C-alpha cells in the first residue's frame, strides 16, 4: 500500500497513546488524527510520538479536541476511550464519516446488551471491527493453539495477582475461546472477593478479584484466579491429553511438553513483543493492506465478553449495594 492511509485515534490516554506510537512507524500512513478533549493527554501523545525511534517522518499529525474536527474520510479508526462511551463513539464515527474499519480497546462495552447493539450495527453497516485482545495474535499463544487437538477438550488456568477479573478476564476468556474454538463459555463456580478495587481511570471505574470457572460445549475447562492483595503477573497454563504449556508473558517465558516425548519440558523461544506499541503495528498494517488481522473480530470476541460481563455484573451490584444494568469497568 502506498503512503496514503489516514488513521483516526479517539482517546489518547495510556493505551491510545501506545496505539499512536505503533501506527507512527508505518510507511503506509500519511496522516494521523488524534482526538481527545484533554490537553494533557494530547501532550502525552506528542511526547510518545517523539519517543518512536523508527517513526515515519512523513506522517502529518492533527491534534483535535473533538470528533467534529476530524476528517470525514479515512481508513482505520482506533477507539481507546473508556468502555462506557466506546460503542456510541463507533456509531458516531460510522454515521458521520466513511470509516468502516475499527480497532477497539477492550472491554468493548459495560453490558452485553450494548455489545450486541454494536454487533448489530456492524452487521447492518458492513463495518469490520476488531478487538484488542492481542494475546491470540501473539506467536507463543498461536503455537499453543496449533499443537492442541481441536477435537479434544483442554484445561486453561490463569493464575496471578494484579486484580482485574474484568480486564484480565476478557483477555483470558478470549484466549480460552481461541484455544478451544468455542463460541460460548458457560459459567461455573464463582468466588468473588468482597472488595471493590479502585482503578487509575476514575472513581466510576472499578475492578474485582477472585476466582471464576467456565466450560465449553466439548468439555474444555477454564479457571481464572486473581489475588487482589499483590501484583504478581498472571501465568497461563494449558493441559490436554497430548500437550501442555506454561506461558508467562511478563517475563517472556514459554515451556511446553508433549505425550510423545514422555512429557519432558522444553523451553521455547519467546521472541515477539506483546506491547501495544509493537503489536498494533502488525495489526494495523494488515488491516490497511488486506482488510484482515490476527485480532479477534467483534463477533469472535463476544463469548469472552458475554462470559465476563454476565458473571461479574451481579457481584458489582452486590458490592455497590444496588441493582446495576451494567458493570462499571473500563
mmCIF file with all atom_site columns, C-alpha atoms in Angstrom, residues 89-297:
data_model
loop_
_atom_site.group_PDB
_atom_site.id
_atom_site.type_symbol
_atom_site.label_atom_id
_atom_site.label_alt_id
_atom_site.label_comp_id
_atom_site.label_asym_id
_atom_site.label_entity_id
_atom_site.label_seq_id
_atom_site.pdbx_PDB_ins_code
_atom_site.Cartn_x
_atom_site.Cartn_y
_atom_site.Cartn_z
_atom_site.occupancy
_atom_site.B_iso_or_equiv
_atom_site.pdbx_formal_charge
_atom_site.auth_seq_id
_atom_site.auth_comp_id
_atom_site.auth_asym_id
_atom_site.auth_atom_id
_atom_site.pdbx_PDB_model_num
ATOM 1   C CA . UNK A 1 89  ? -18.371 6.619   19.547 1.00 0.00 ? 89  UNK A CA 1
ATOM 2   C CA . UNK A 1 90  ? -18.219 3.868   16.940 1.00 0.00 ? 90  UNK A CA 1
ATOM 3   C CA . UNK A 1 91  ? -21.790 4.708   15.957 1.00 0.00 ? 91  UNK A CA 1
ATOM 4   C CA . UNK A 1 92  ? -20.969 8.417   15.751 1.00 0.00 ? 92  UNK A CA 1
ATOM 5   C CA . UNK A 1 93  ? -17.938 7.780   13.546 1.00 0.00 ? 93  UNK A CA 1
ATOM 6   C CA . UNK A 1 94  ? -19.905 5.438   11.277 1.00 0.00 ? 94  UNK A CA 1
ATOM 7   C CA . UNK A 1 95  ? -22.736 7.988   10.989 1.00 0.00 ? 95  UNK A CA 1
ATOM 8   C CA . UNK A 1 96  ? -20.561 10.969  10.147 1.00 0.00 ? 96  UNK A CA 1
ATOM 9   C CA . UNK A 1 97  ? -17.711 9.512   8.087  1.00 0.00 ? 97  UNK A CA 1
ATOM 10  C CA . UNK A 1 98  ? -16.547 6.888   5.624  1.00 0.00 ? 98  UNK A CA 1
ATOM 11  C CA . UNK A 1 99  ? -14.602 4.887   8.219  1.00 0.00 ? 99  UNK A CA 1
ATOM 12  C CA . UNK A 1 100 ? -15.560 1.222   8.007  1.00 0.00 ? 100 UNK A CA 1
ATOM 13  C CA . UNK A 1 101 ? -12.598 -0.429  9.766  1.00 0.00 ? 101 UNK A CA 1
ATOM 14  C CA . UNK A 1 102 ? -12.288 -0.159  13.552 1.00 0.00 ? 102 UNK A CA 1
ATOM 15  C CA . UNK A 1 103 ? -9.870  -1.410  16.196 1.00 0.00 ? 103 UNK A CA 1
ATOM 16  C CA . UNK A 1 104 ? -11.427 -1.226  19.665 1.00 0.00 ? 104 UNK A CA 1
ATOM 17  C CA . UNK A 1 105 ? -9.839  -1.438  23.067 1.00 0.00 ? 105 UNK A CA 1
ATOM 18  C CA . UNK A 1 106 ? -11.320 -3.887  25.489 1.00 0.00 ? 106 UNK A CA 1
ATOM 19  C CA . UNK A 1 107 ? -13.574 -4.055  27.350 1.00 0.00 ? 107 UNK A CA 1
ATOM 20  C CA . UNK A 1 108 ? -15.782 -3.156  24.369 1.00 0.00 ? 108 UNK A CA 1
ATOM 21  C CA . UNK A 1 109 ? -18.898 -2.349  26.425 1.00 0.00 ? 109 UNK A CA 1
ATOM 22  C CA . UNK A 1 110 ? -20.114 -2.376  30.012 1.00 0.00 ? 110 UNK A CA 1
ATOM 23  C CA . UNK A 1 111 ? -23.071 -4.646  29.207 1.00 0.00 ? 111 UNK A CA 1
ATOM 24  C CA . UNK A 1 112 ? -23.656 -7.467  26.771 1.00 0.00 ? 112 UNK A CA 1
ATOM 25  C CA . UNK A 1 113 ? -26.767 -5.614  25.546 1.00 0.00 ? 113 UNK A CA 1
ATOM 26  C CA . UNK A 1 114 ? -24.614 -2.677  24.422 1.00 0.00 ? 114 UNK A CA 1
ATOM 27  C CA . UNK A 1 115 ? -22.160 -5.124  22.889 1.00 0.00 ? 115 UNK A CA 1
ATOM 28  C CA . UNK A 1 116 ? -24.918 -6.786  20.877 1.00 0.00 ? 116 UNK A CA 1
ATOM 29  C CA . UNK A 1 117 ? -26.252 -3.415  19.729 1.00 0.00 ? 117 UNK A CA 1
ATOM 30  C CA . UNK A 1 118 ? -22.803 -2.601  18.381 1.00 0.00 ? 118 UNK A CA 1
ATOM 31  C CA . UNK A 1 119 ? -22.563 -6.027  16.761 1.00 0.00 ? 119 UNK A CA 1
ATOM 32  C CA . UNK A 1 120 ? -25.909 -5.421  15.032 1.00 0.00 ? 120 UNK A CA 1
ATOM 33  C CA . UNK A 1 121 ? -24.697 -2.007  13.843 1.00 0.00 ? 121 UNK A CA 1
ATOM 34  C CA . UNK A 1 122 ? -21.525 -3.548  12.422 1.00 0.00 ? 122 UNK A CA 1
ATOM 35  C CA . UNK A 1 123 ? -23.510 -6.160  10.517 1.00 0.00 ? 123 UNK A CA 1
ATOM 36  C CA . UNK A 1 124 ? -26.022 -3.635  9.174  1.00 0.00 ? 124 UNK A CA 1
ATOM 37  C CA . UNK A 1 125 ? -23.426 -1.063  8.118  1.00 0.00 ? 125 UNK A CA 1
ATOM 38  C CA . UNK A 1 126 ? -20.817 -3.518  6.891  1.00 0.00 ? 126 UNK A CA 1
ATOM 39  C CA . UNK A 1 127 ? -18.237 -2.455  9.480  1.00 0.00 ? 127 UNK A CA 1
ATOM 40  C CA . UNK A 1 128 ? -15.110 -4.519  10.068 1.00 0.00 ? 128 UNK A CA 1
ATOM 41  C CA . UNK A 1 129 ? -14.390 -4.377  13.804 1.00 0.00 ? 129 UNK A CA 1
ATOM 42  C CA . UNK A 1 130 ? -11.535 -5.990  15.724 1.00 0.00 ? 130 UNK A CA 1
ATOM 43  C CA . UNK A 1 131 ? -10.996 -6.089  19.491 1.00 0.00 ? 131 UNK A CA 1
ATOM 44  C CA . UNK A 1 132 ? -7.550  -5.626  21.017 1.00 0.00 ? 132 UNK A CA 1
ATOM 45  C CA . UNK A 1 133 ? -7.435  -8.965  22.823 1.00 0.00 ? 133 UNK A CA 1
ATOM 46  C CA . UNK A 1 134 ? -3.940  -9.261  21.440 1.00 0.00 ? 134 UNK A CA 1
ATOM 47  C CA . UNK A 1 135 ? -2.802  -12.479 23.103 1.00 0.00 ? 135 UNK A CA 1
ATOM 48  C CA . UNK A 1 136 ? -4.435  -14.629 20.431 1.00 0.00 ? 136 UNK A CA 1
ATOM 49  C CA . UNK A 1 137 ? -2.338  -12.758 17.857 1.00 0.00 ? 137 UNK A CA 1
ATOM 50  C CA . UNK A 1 138 ? 0.928   -13.497 19.676 1.00 0.00 ? 138 UNK A CA 1
ATOM 51  C CA . UNK A 1 139 ? 3.213   -16.186 18.273 1.00 0.00 ? 139 UNK A CA 1
ATOM 52  C CA . UNK A 1 140 ? 3.509   -18.036 21.610 1.00 0.00 ? 140 UNK A CA 1
ATOM 53  C CA . UNK A 1 141 ? -0.237  -18.479 22.029 1.00 0.00 ? 141 UNK A CA 1
ATOM 54  C CA . UNK A 1 142 ? -0.686  -19.293 18.354 1.00 0.00 ? 142 UNK A CA 1
ATOM 55  C CA . UNK A 1 143 ? 1.936   -22.030 18.750 1.00 0.00 ? 143 UNK A CA 1
ATOM 56  C CA . UNK A 1 144 ? -0.041  -23.472 21.665 1.00 0.00 ? 144 UNK A CA 1
ATOM 57  C CA . UNK A 1 145 ? -3.239  -23.388 19.615 1.00 0.00 ? 145 UNK A CA 1
ATOM 58  C CA . UNK A 1 146 ? -1.552  -25.206 16.706 1.00 0.00 ? 146 UNK A CA 1
ATOM 59  C CA . UNK A 1 147 ? -0.408  -28.057 18.986 1.00 0.00 ? 147 UNK A CA 1
ATOM 60  C CA . UNK A 1 148 ? -3.782  -28.733 20.571 1.00 0.00 ? 148 UNK A CA 1
ATOM 61  C CA . UNK A 1 149 ? -6.112  -31.356 19.111 1.00 0.00 ? 149 UNK A CA 1
ATOM 62  C CA . UNK A 1 150 ? -9.160  -29.306 18.045 1.00 0.00 ? 150 UNK A CA 1
ATOM 63  C CA . UNK A 1 151 ? -11.486 -32.262 18.672 1.00 0.00 ? 151 UNK A CA 1
ATOM 64  C CA . UNK A 1 152 ? -10.442 -32.884 22.271 1.00 0.00 ? 152 UNK A CA 1
ATOM 65  C CA . UNK A 1 153 ? -11.025 -30.862 25.451 1.00 0.00 ? 153 UNK A CA 1
ATOM 66  C CA . UNK A 1 154 ? -8.369  -28.843 27.241 1.00 0.00 ? 154 UNK A CA 1
ATOM 67  C CA . UNK A 1 155 ? -7.930  -27.068 30.543 1.00 0.00 ? 155 UNK A CA 1
ATOM 68  C CA . UNK A 1 156 ? -6.721  -23.459 30.675 1.00 0.00 ? 156 UNK A CA 1
ATOM 69  C CA . UNK A 1 157 ? -5.799  -21.990 34.040 1.00 0.00 ? 157 UNK A CA 1
ATOM 70  C CA . UNK A 1 158 ? -4.779  -18.377 34.514 1.00 0.00 ? 158 UNK A CA 1
ATOM 71  C CA . UNK A 1 159 ? -3.433  -17.584 37.979 1.00 0.00 ? 159 UNK A CA 1
ATOM 72  C CA . UNK A 1 160 ? -1.834  -14.447 39.358 1.00 0.00 ? 160 UNK A CA 1
ATOM 73  C CA . UNK A 1 161 ? -2.280  -11.211 41.225 1.00 0.00 ? 161 UNK A CA 1
ATOM 74  C CA . UNK A 1 162 ? -2.856  -7.848  39.594 1.00 0.00 ? 162 UNK A CA 1
ATOM 75  C CA . UNK A 1 163 ? -6.582  -7.748  40.385 1.00 0.00 ? 163 UNK A CA 1
ATOM 76  C CA . UNK A 1 164 ? -8.719  -7.432  37.295 1.00 0.00 ? 164 UNK A CA 1
ATOM 77  C CA . UNK A 1 165 ? -11.312 -10.139 36.795 1.00 0.00 ? 165 UNK A CA 1
ATOM 78  C CA . UNK A 1 166 ? -12.872 -7.866  34.185 1.00 0.00 ? 166 UNK A CA 1
ATOM 79  C CA . UNK A 1 167 ? -9.931  -6.539  32.156 1.00 0.00 ? 167 UNK A CA 1
ATOM 80  C CA . UNK A 1 168 ? -7.596  -9.500  32.697 1.00 0.00 ? 168 UNK A CA 1
ATOM 81  C CA . UNK A 1 169 ? -10.606 -11.792 32.490 1.00 0.00 ? 169 UNK A CA 1
ATOM 82  C CA . UNK A 1 170 ? -11.622 -10.753 28.985 1.00 0.00 ? 170 UNK A CA 1
ATOM 83  C CA . UNK A 1 171 ? -8.079  -11.436 27.757 1.00 0.00 ? 171 UNK A CA 1
ATOM 84  C CA . UNK A 1 172 ? -8.031  -14.848 29.446 1.00 0.00 ? 172 UNK A CA 1
ATOM 85  C CA . UNK A 1 173 ? -11.544 -15.841 28.391 1.00 0.00 ? 173 UNK A CA 1
ATOM 86  C CA . UNK A 1 174 ? -10.860 -14.829 24.796 1.00 0.00 ? 174 UNK A CA 1
ATOM 87  C CA . UNK A 1 175 ? -7.709  -16.936 24.824 1.00 0.00 ? 175 UNK A CA 1
ATOM 88  C CA . UNK A 1 176 ? -9.774  -19.879 26.101 1.00 0.00 ? 176 UNK A CA 1
ATOM 89  C CA . UNK A 1 177 ? -12.289 -19.396 23.255 1.00 0.00 ? 177 UNK A CA 1
ATOM 90  C CA . UNK A 1 178 ? -9.375  -19.192 20.800 1.00 0.00 ? 178 UNK A CA 1
ATOM 91  C CA . UNK A 1 179 ? -7.718  -22.386 22.079 1.00 0.00 ? 179 UNK A CA 1
ATOM 92  C CA . UNK A 1 180 ? -10.989 -24.331 22.234 1.00 0.00 ? 180 UNK A CA 1
ATOM 93  C CA . UNK A 1 181 ? -12.710 -22.903 19.146 1.00 0.00 ? 181 UNK A CA 1
ATOM 94  C CA . UNK A 1 182 ? -15.923 -22.396 21.102 1.00 0.00 ? 182 UNK A CA 1
ATOM 95  C CA . UNK A 1 183 ? -18.489 -19.667 20.511 1.00 0.00 ? 183 UNK A CA 1
ATOM 96  C CA . UNK A 1 184 ? -19.920 -19.964 24.022 1.00 0.00 ? 184 UNK A CA 1
ATOM 97  C CA . UNK A 1 185 ? -18.435 -20.133 27.507 1.00 0.00 ? 185 UNK A CA 1
ATOM 98  C CA . UNK A 1 186 ? -20.782 -21.422 30.179 1.00 0.00 ? 186 UNK A CA 1
ATOM 99  C CA . UNK A 1 187 ? -20.264 -20.123 33.693 1.00 0.00 ? 187 UNK A CA 1
ATOM 100 C CA . UNK A 1 188 ? -19.448 -22.379 36.619 1.00 0.00 ? 188 UNK A CA 1
ATOM 101 C CA . UNK A 1 189 ? -18.498 -21.863 40.245 1.00 0.00 ? 189 UNK A CA 1
ATOM 102 C CA . UNK A 1 190 ? -17.638 -18.261 41.156 1.00 0.00 ? 190 UNK A CA 1
ATOM 103 C CA . UNK A 1 191 ? -15.876 -16.797 44.211 1.00 0.00 ? 191 UNK A CA 1
ATOM 104 C CA . UNK A 1 192 ? -15.543 -13.011 44.067 1.00 0.00 ? 192 UNK A CA 1
ATOM 105 C CA . UNK A 1 193 ? -13.773 -11.189 46.882 1.00 0.00 ? 193 UNK A CA 1
ATOM 106 C CA . UNK A 1 194 ? -15.920 -8.725  48.824 1.00 0.00 ? 194 UNK A CA 1
ATOM 107 C CA . UNK A 1 195 ? -13.720 -5.816  47.754 1.00 0.00 ? 195 UNK A CA 1
ATOM 108 C CA . UNK A 1 196 ? -14.250 -3.137  45.127 1.00 0.00 ? 196 UNK A CA 1
ATOM 109 C CA . UNK A 1 197 ? -10.823 -2.294  43.759 1.00 0.00 ? 197 UNK A CA 1
ATOM 110 C CA . UNK A 1 198 ? -10.289 1.301   42.618 1.00 0.00 ? 198 UNK A CA 1
ATOM 111 C CA . UNK A 1 199 ? -8.536  1.961   39.304 1.00 0.00 ? 199 UNK A CA 1
ATOM 112 C CA . UNK A 1 200 ? -6.493  4.749   37.761 1.00 0.00 ? 200 UNK A CA 1
ATOM 113 C CA . UNK A 1 201 ? -9.371  5.531   35.422 1.00 0.00 ? 201 UNK A CA 1
ATOM 114 C CA . UNK A 1 202 ? -11.539 7.426   37.870 1.00 0.00 ? 202 UNK A CA 1
ATOM 115 C CA . UNK A 1 203 ? -13.958 6.779   40.741 1.00 0.00 ? 203 UNK A CA 1
ATOM 116 C CA . UNK A 1 204 ? -16.637 5.290   38.494 1.00 0.00 ? 204 UNK A CA 1
ATOM 117 C CA . UNK A 1 205 ? -14.373 2.571   37.090 1.00 0.00 ? 205 UNK A CA 1
ATOM 118 C CA . UNK A 1 206 ? -13.851 -0.403  39.386 1.00 0.00 ? 206 UNK A CA 1
ATOM 119 C CA . UNK A 1 207 ? -12.377 -3.893  39.384 1.00 0.00 ? 207 UNK A CA 1
ATOM 120 C CA . UNK A 1 208 ? -12.827 -7.205  41.177 1.00 0.00 ? 208 UNK A CA 1
ATOM 121 C CA . UNK A 1 209 ? -10.607 -10.065 42.273 1.00 0.00 ? 209 UNK A CA 1
ATOM 122 C CA . UNK A 1 210 ? -11.399 -13.687 42.981 1.00 0.00 ? 210 UNK A CA 1
ATOM 123 C CA . UNK A 1 211 ? -11.938 -16.901 41.049 1.00 0.00 ? 211 UNK A CA 1
ATOM 124 C CA . UNK A 1 212 ? -14.073 -17.778 38.016 1.00 0.00 ? 212 UNK A CA 1
ATOM 125 C CA . UNK A 1 213 ? -14.726 -21.087 36.255 1.00 0.00 ? 213 UNK A CA 1
ATOM 126 C CA . UNK A 1 214 ? -16.049 -21.695 32.762 1.00 0.00 ? 214 UNK A CA 1
ATOM 127 C CA . UNK A 1 215 ? -16.712 -24.585 30.416 1.00 0.00 ? 215 UNK A CA 1
ATOM 128 C CA . UNK A 1 216 ? -17.172 -25.135 26.678 1.00 0.00 ? 216 UNK A CA 1
ATOM 129 C CA . UNK A 1 217 ? -19.618 -27.444 24.928 1.00 0.00 ? 217 UNK A CA 1
ATOM 130 C CA . UNK A 1 218 ? -16.976 -30.097 24.251 1.00 0.00 ? 218 UNK A CA 1
ATOM 131 C CA . UNK A 1 219 ? -15.909 -30.179 27.883 1.00 0.00 ? 219 UNK A CA 1
ATOM 132 C CA . UNK A 1 220 ? -12.924 -27.861 27.947 1.00 0.00 ? 220 UNK A CA 1
ATOM 133 C CA . UNK A 1 221 ? -12.495 -26.050 31.253 1.00 0.00 ? 221 UNK A CA 1
ATOM 134 C CA . UNK A 1 222 ? -11.362 -22.537 32.102 1.00 0.00 ? 222 UNK A CA 1
ATOM 135 C CA . UNK A 1 223 ? -10.062 -21.442 35.501 1.00 0.00 ? 223 UNK A CA 1
ATOM 136 C CA . UNK A 1 224 ? -9.176  -17.838 36.345 1.00 0.00 ? 224 UNK A CA 1
ATOM 137 C CA . UNK A 1 225 ? -7.970  -16.817 39.794 1.00 0.00 ? 225 UNK A CA 1
ATOM 138 C CA . UNK A 1 226 ? -6.554  -13.362 40.573 1.00 0.00 ? 226 UNK A CA 1
ATOM 139 C CA . UNK A 1 227 ? -5.500  -12.306 44.069 1.00 0.00 ? 227 UNK A CA 1
ATOM 140 C CA . UNK A 1 228 ? -6.172  -8.651  44.775 1.00 0.00 ? 228 UNK A CA 1
ATOM 141 C CA . UNK A 1 229 ? -3.557  -8.416  47.533 1.00 0.00 ? 229 UNK A CA 1
ATOM 142 C CA . UNK A 1 230 ? -0.465  -8.480  45.297 1.00 0.00 ? 230 UNK A CA 1
ATOM 143 C CA . UNK A 1 231 ? 0.721   -7.662  41.767 1.00 0.00 ? 231 UNK A CA 1
ATOM 144 C CA . UNK A 1 232 ? 2.240   -10.955 40.596 1.00 0.00 ? 232 UNK A CA 1
ATOM 145 C CA . UNK A 1 233 ? 1.738   -11.229 36.819 1.00 0.00 ? 233 UNK A CA 1
ATOM 146 C CA . UNK A 1 234 ? -0.628  -13.965 35.651 1.00 0.00 ? 234 UNK A CA 1
ATOM 147 C CA . UNK A 1 235 ? 0.707   -17.283 34.371 1.00 0.00 ? 235 UNK A CA 1
ATOM 148 C CA . UNK A 1 236 ? -1.138  -19.214 31.633 1.00 0.00 ? 236 UNK A CA 1
ATOM 149 C CA . UNK A 1 237 ? -1.144  -22.996 31.912 1.00 0.00 ? 237 UNK A CA 1
ATOM 150 C CA . UNK A 1 238 ? -2.686  -25.278 29.276 1.00 0.00 ? 238 UNK A CA 1
ATOM 151 C CA . UNK A 1 239 ? -3.162  -29.026 29.657 1.00 0.00 ? 239 UNK A CA 1
ATOM 152 C CA . UNK A 1 240 ? -4.629  -31.598 27.260 1.00 0.00 ? 240 UNK A CA 1
ATOM 153 C CA . UNK A 1 241 ? -4.149  -35.336 26.827 1.00 0.00 ? 241 UNK A CA 1
ATOM 154 C CA . UNK A 1 242 ? -1.347  -34.843 24.289 1.00 0.00 ? 242 UNK A CA 1
ATOM 155 C CA . UNK A 1 243 ? 0.168   -31.436 25.048 1.00 0.00 ? 243 UNK A CA 1
ATOM 156 C CA . UNK A 1 244 ? 0.748   -28.950 27.847 1.00 0.00 ? 244 UNK A CA 1
ATOM 157 C CA . UNK A 1 245 ? 2.315   -25.498 28.050 1.00 0.00 ? 245 UNK A CA 1
ATOM 158 C CA . UNK A 1 246 ? 3.120   -22.740 30.526 1.00 0.00 ? 246 UNK A CA 1
ATOM 159 C CA . UNK A 1 247 ? 3.405   -19.152 29.298 1.00 0.00 ? 247 UNK A CA 1
ATOM 160 C CA . UNK A 1 248 ? 4.413   -16.116 31.340 1.00 0.00 ? 248 UNK A CA 1
ATOM 161 C CA . UNK A 1 249 ? 4.019   -13.100 29.084 1.00 0.00 ? 249 UNK A CA 1
ATOM 162 C CA . UNK A 1 250 ? 5.511   -10.701 31.639 1.00 0.00 ? 250 UNK A CA 1
ATOM 163 C CA . UNK A 1 251 ? 8.878   -12.495 31.883 1.00 0.00 ? 251 UNK A CA 1
ATOM 164 C CA . UNK A 1 252 ? 8.705   -13.778 28.282 1.00 0.00 ? 252 UNK A CA 1
ATOM 165 C CA . UNK A 1 253 ? 8.959   -17.409 29.437 1.00 0.00 ? 253 UNK A CA 1
ATOM 166 C CA . UNK A 1 254 ? 7.445   -20.328 27.500 1.00 0.00 ? 254 UNK A CA 1
ATOM 167 C CA . UNK A 1 255 ? 7.740   -24.040 28.286 1.00 0.00 ? 255 UNK A CA 1
ATOM 168 C CA . UNK A 1 256 ? 5.976   -26.973 26.661 1.00 0.00 ? 256 UNK A CA 1
ATOM 169 C CA . UNK A 1 257 ? 5.864   -30.764 26.793 1.00 0.00 ? 257 UNK A CA 1
ATOM 170 C CA . UNK A 1 258 ? 4.058   -33.497 24.892 1.00 0.00 ? 258 UNK A CA 1
ATOM 171 C CA . UNK A 1 259 ? 2.990   -37.083 25.473 1.00 0.00 ? 259 UNK A CA 1
ATOM 172 C CA . UNK A 1 260 ? 5.069   -38.274 22.529 1.00 0.00 ? 260 UNK A CA 1
ATOM 173 C CA . UNK A 1 261 ? 8.286   -37.127 24.253 1.00 0.00 ? 261 UNK A CA 1
ATOM 174 C CA . UNK A 1 262 ? 7.398   -38.524 27.671 1.00 0.00 ? 262 UNK A CA 1
ATOM 175 C CA . UNK A 1 263 ? 6.145   -35.141 28.920 1.00 0.00 ? 263 UNK A CA 1
ATOM 176 C CA . UNK A 1 264 ? 9.684   -33.767 29.209 1.00 0.00 ? 264 UNK A CA 1
ATOM 177 C CA . UNK A 1 265 ? 9.672   -29.977 29.469 1.00 0.00 ? 265 UNK A CA 1
ATOM 178 C CA . UNK A 1 266 ? 11.498  -27.908 26.889 1.00 0.00 ? 266 UNK A CA 1
ATOM 179 C CA . UNK A 1 267 ? 11.876  -24.152 26.695 1.00 0.00 ? 267 UNK A CA 1
ATOM 180 C CA . UNK A 1 268 ? 10.523  -22.402 23.621 1.00 0.00 ? 268 UNK A CA 1
ATOM 181 C CA . UNK A 1 269 ? 11.972  -19.072 22.450 1.00 0.00 ? 269 UNK A CA 1
ATOM 182 C CA . UNK A 1 270 ? 9.658   -16.182 23.275 1.00 0.00 ? 270 UNK A CA 1
ATOM 183 C CA . UNK A 1 271 ? 10.616  -13.574 20.696 1.00 0.00 ? 271 UNK A CA 1
ATOM 184 C CA . UNK A 1 272 ? 7.628   -11.414 19.852 1.00 0.00 ? 272 UNK A CA 1
ATOM 185 C CA . UNK A 1 273 ? 6.978   -8.317  21.944 1.00 0.00 ? 273 UNK A CA 1
ATOM 186 C CA . UNK A 1 274 ? 3.471   -8.215  23.455 1.00 0.00 ? 274 UNK A CA 1
ATOM 187 C CA . UNK A 1 275 ? 3.407   -4.444  23.938 1.00 0.00 ? 275 UNK A CA 1
ATOM 188 C CA . UNK A 1 276 ? 0.558   -2.493  22.312 1.00 0.00 ? 276 UNK A CA 1
ATOM 189 C CA . UNK A 1 277 ? 3.115   -0.090  20.826 1.00 0.00 ? 277 UNK A CA 1
ATOM 190 C CA . UNK A 1 278 ? 4.630   -3.050  18.975 1.00 0.00 ? 278 UNK A CA 1
ATOM 191 C CA . UNK A 1 279 ? 1.785   -5.442  18.176 1.00 0.00 ? 279 UNK A CA 1
ATOM 192 C CA . UNK A 1 280 ? -0.589  -2.801  16.847 1.00 0.00 ? 280 UNK A CA 1
ATOM 193 C CA . UNK A 1 281 ? 1.974   -2.125  14.123 1.00 0.00 ? 281 UNK A CA 1
ATOM 194 C CA . UNK A 1 282 ? 1.362   -5.503  12.517 1.00 0.00 ? 282 UNK A CA 1
ATOM 195 C CA . UNK A 1 283 ? -2.387  -5.453  13.200 1.00 0.00 ? 283 UNK A CA 1
ATOM 196 C CA . UNK A 1 284 ? -2.818  -2.014  11.629 1.00 0.00 ? 284 UNK A CA 1
ATOM 197 C CA . UNK A 1 285 ? -0.517  -2.813  8.706  1.00 0.00 ? 285 UNK A CA 1
ATOM 198 C CA . UNK A 1 286 ? -2.500  -5.955  7.935  1.00 0.00 ? 286 UNK A CA 1
ATOM 199 C CA . UNK A 1 287 ? -5.839  -4.146  8.187  1.00 0.00 ? 287 UNK A CA 1
ATOM 200 C CA . UNK A 1 288 ? -4.676  -1.367  5.865  1.00 0.00 ? 288 UNK A CA 1
ATOM 201 C CA . UNK A 1 289 ? -3.142  -3.825  3.410  1.00 0.00 ? 289 UNK A CA 1
ATOM 202 C CA . UNK A 1 290 ? -5.537  -6.781  3.374  1.00 0.00 ? 290 UNK A CA 1
ATOM 203 C CA . UNK A 1 291 ? -8.578  -5.886  5.477  1.00 0.00 ? 291 UNK A CA 1
ATOM 204 C CA . UNK A 1 292 ? -7.735  -8.687  7.922  1.00 0.00 ? 292 UNK A CA 1
ATOM 205 C CA . UNK A 1 293 ? -5.597  -9.190  11.025 1.00 0.00 ? 293 UNK A CA 1
ATOM 206 C CA . UNK A 1 294 ? -4.939  -11.728 13.797 1.00 0.00 ? 294 UNK A CA 1
ATOM 207 C CA . UNK A 1 295 ? -7.008  -9.926  16.424 1.00 0.00 ? 295 UNK A CA 1
ATOM 208 C CA . UNK A 1 296 ? -10.443 -11.374 17.205 1.00 0.00 ? 296 UNK A CA 1
ATOM 209 C CA . UNK A 1 297 ? -13.313 -9.780  15.354 1.00 0.00 ? 297 UNK A CA 1
#
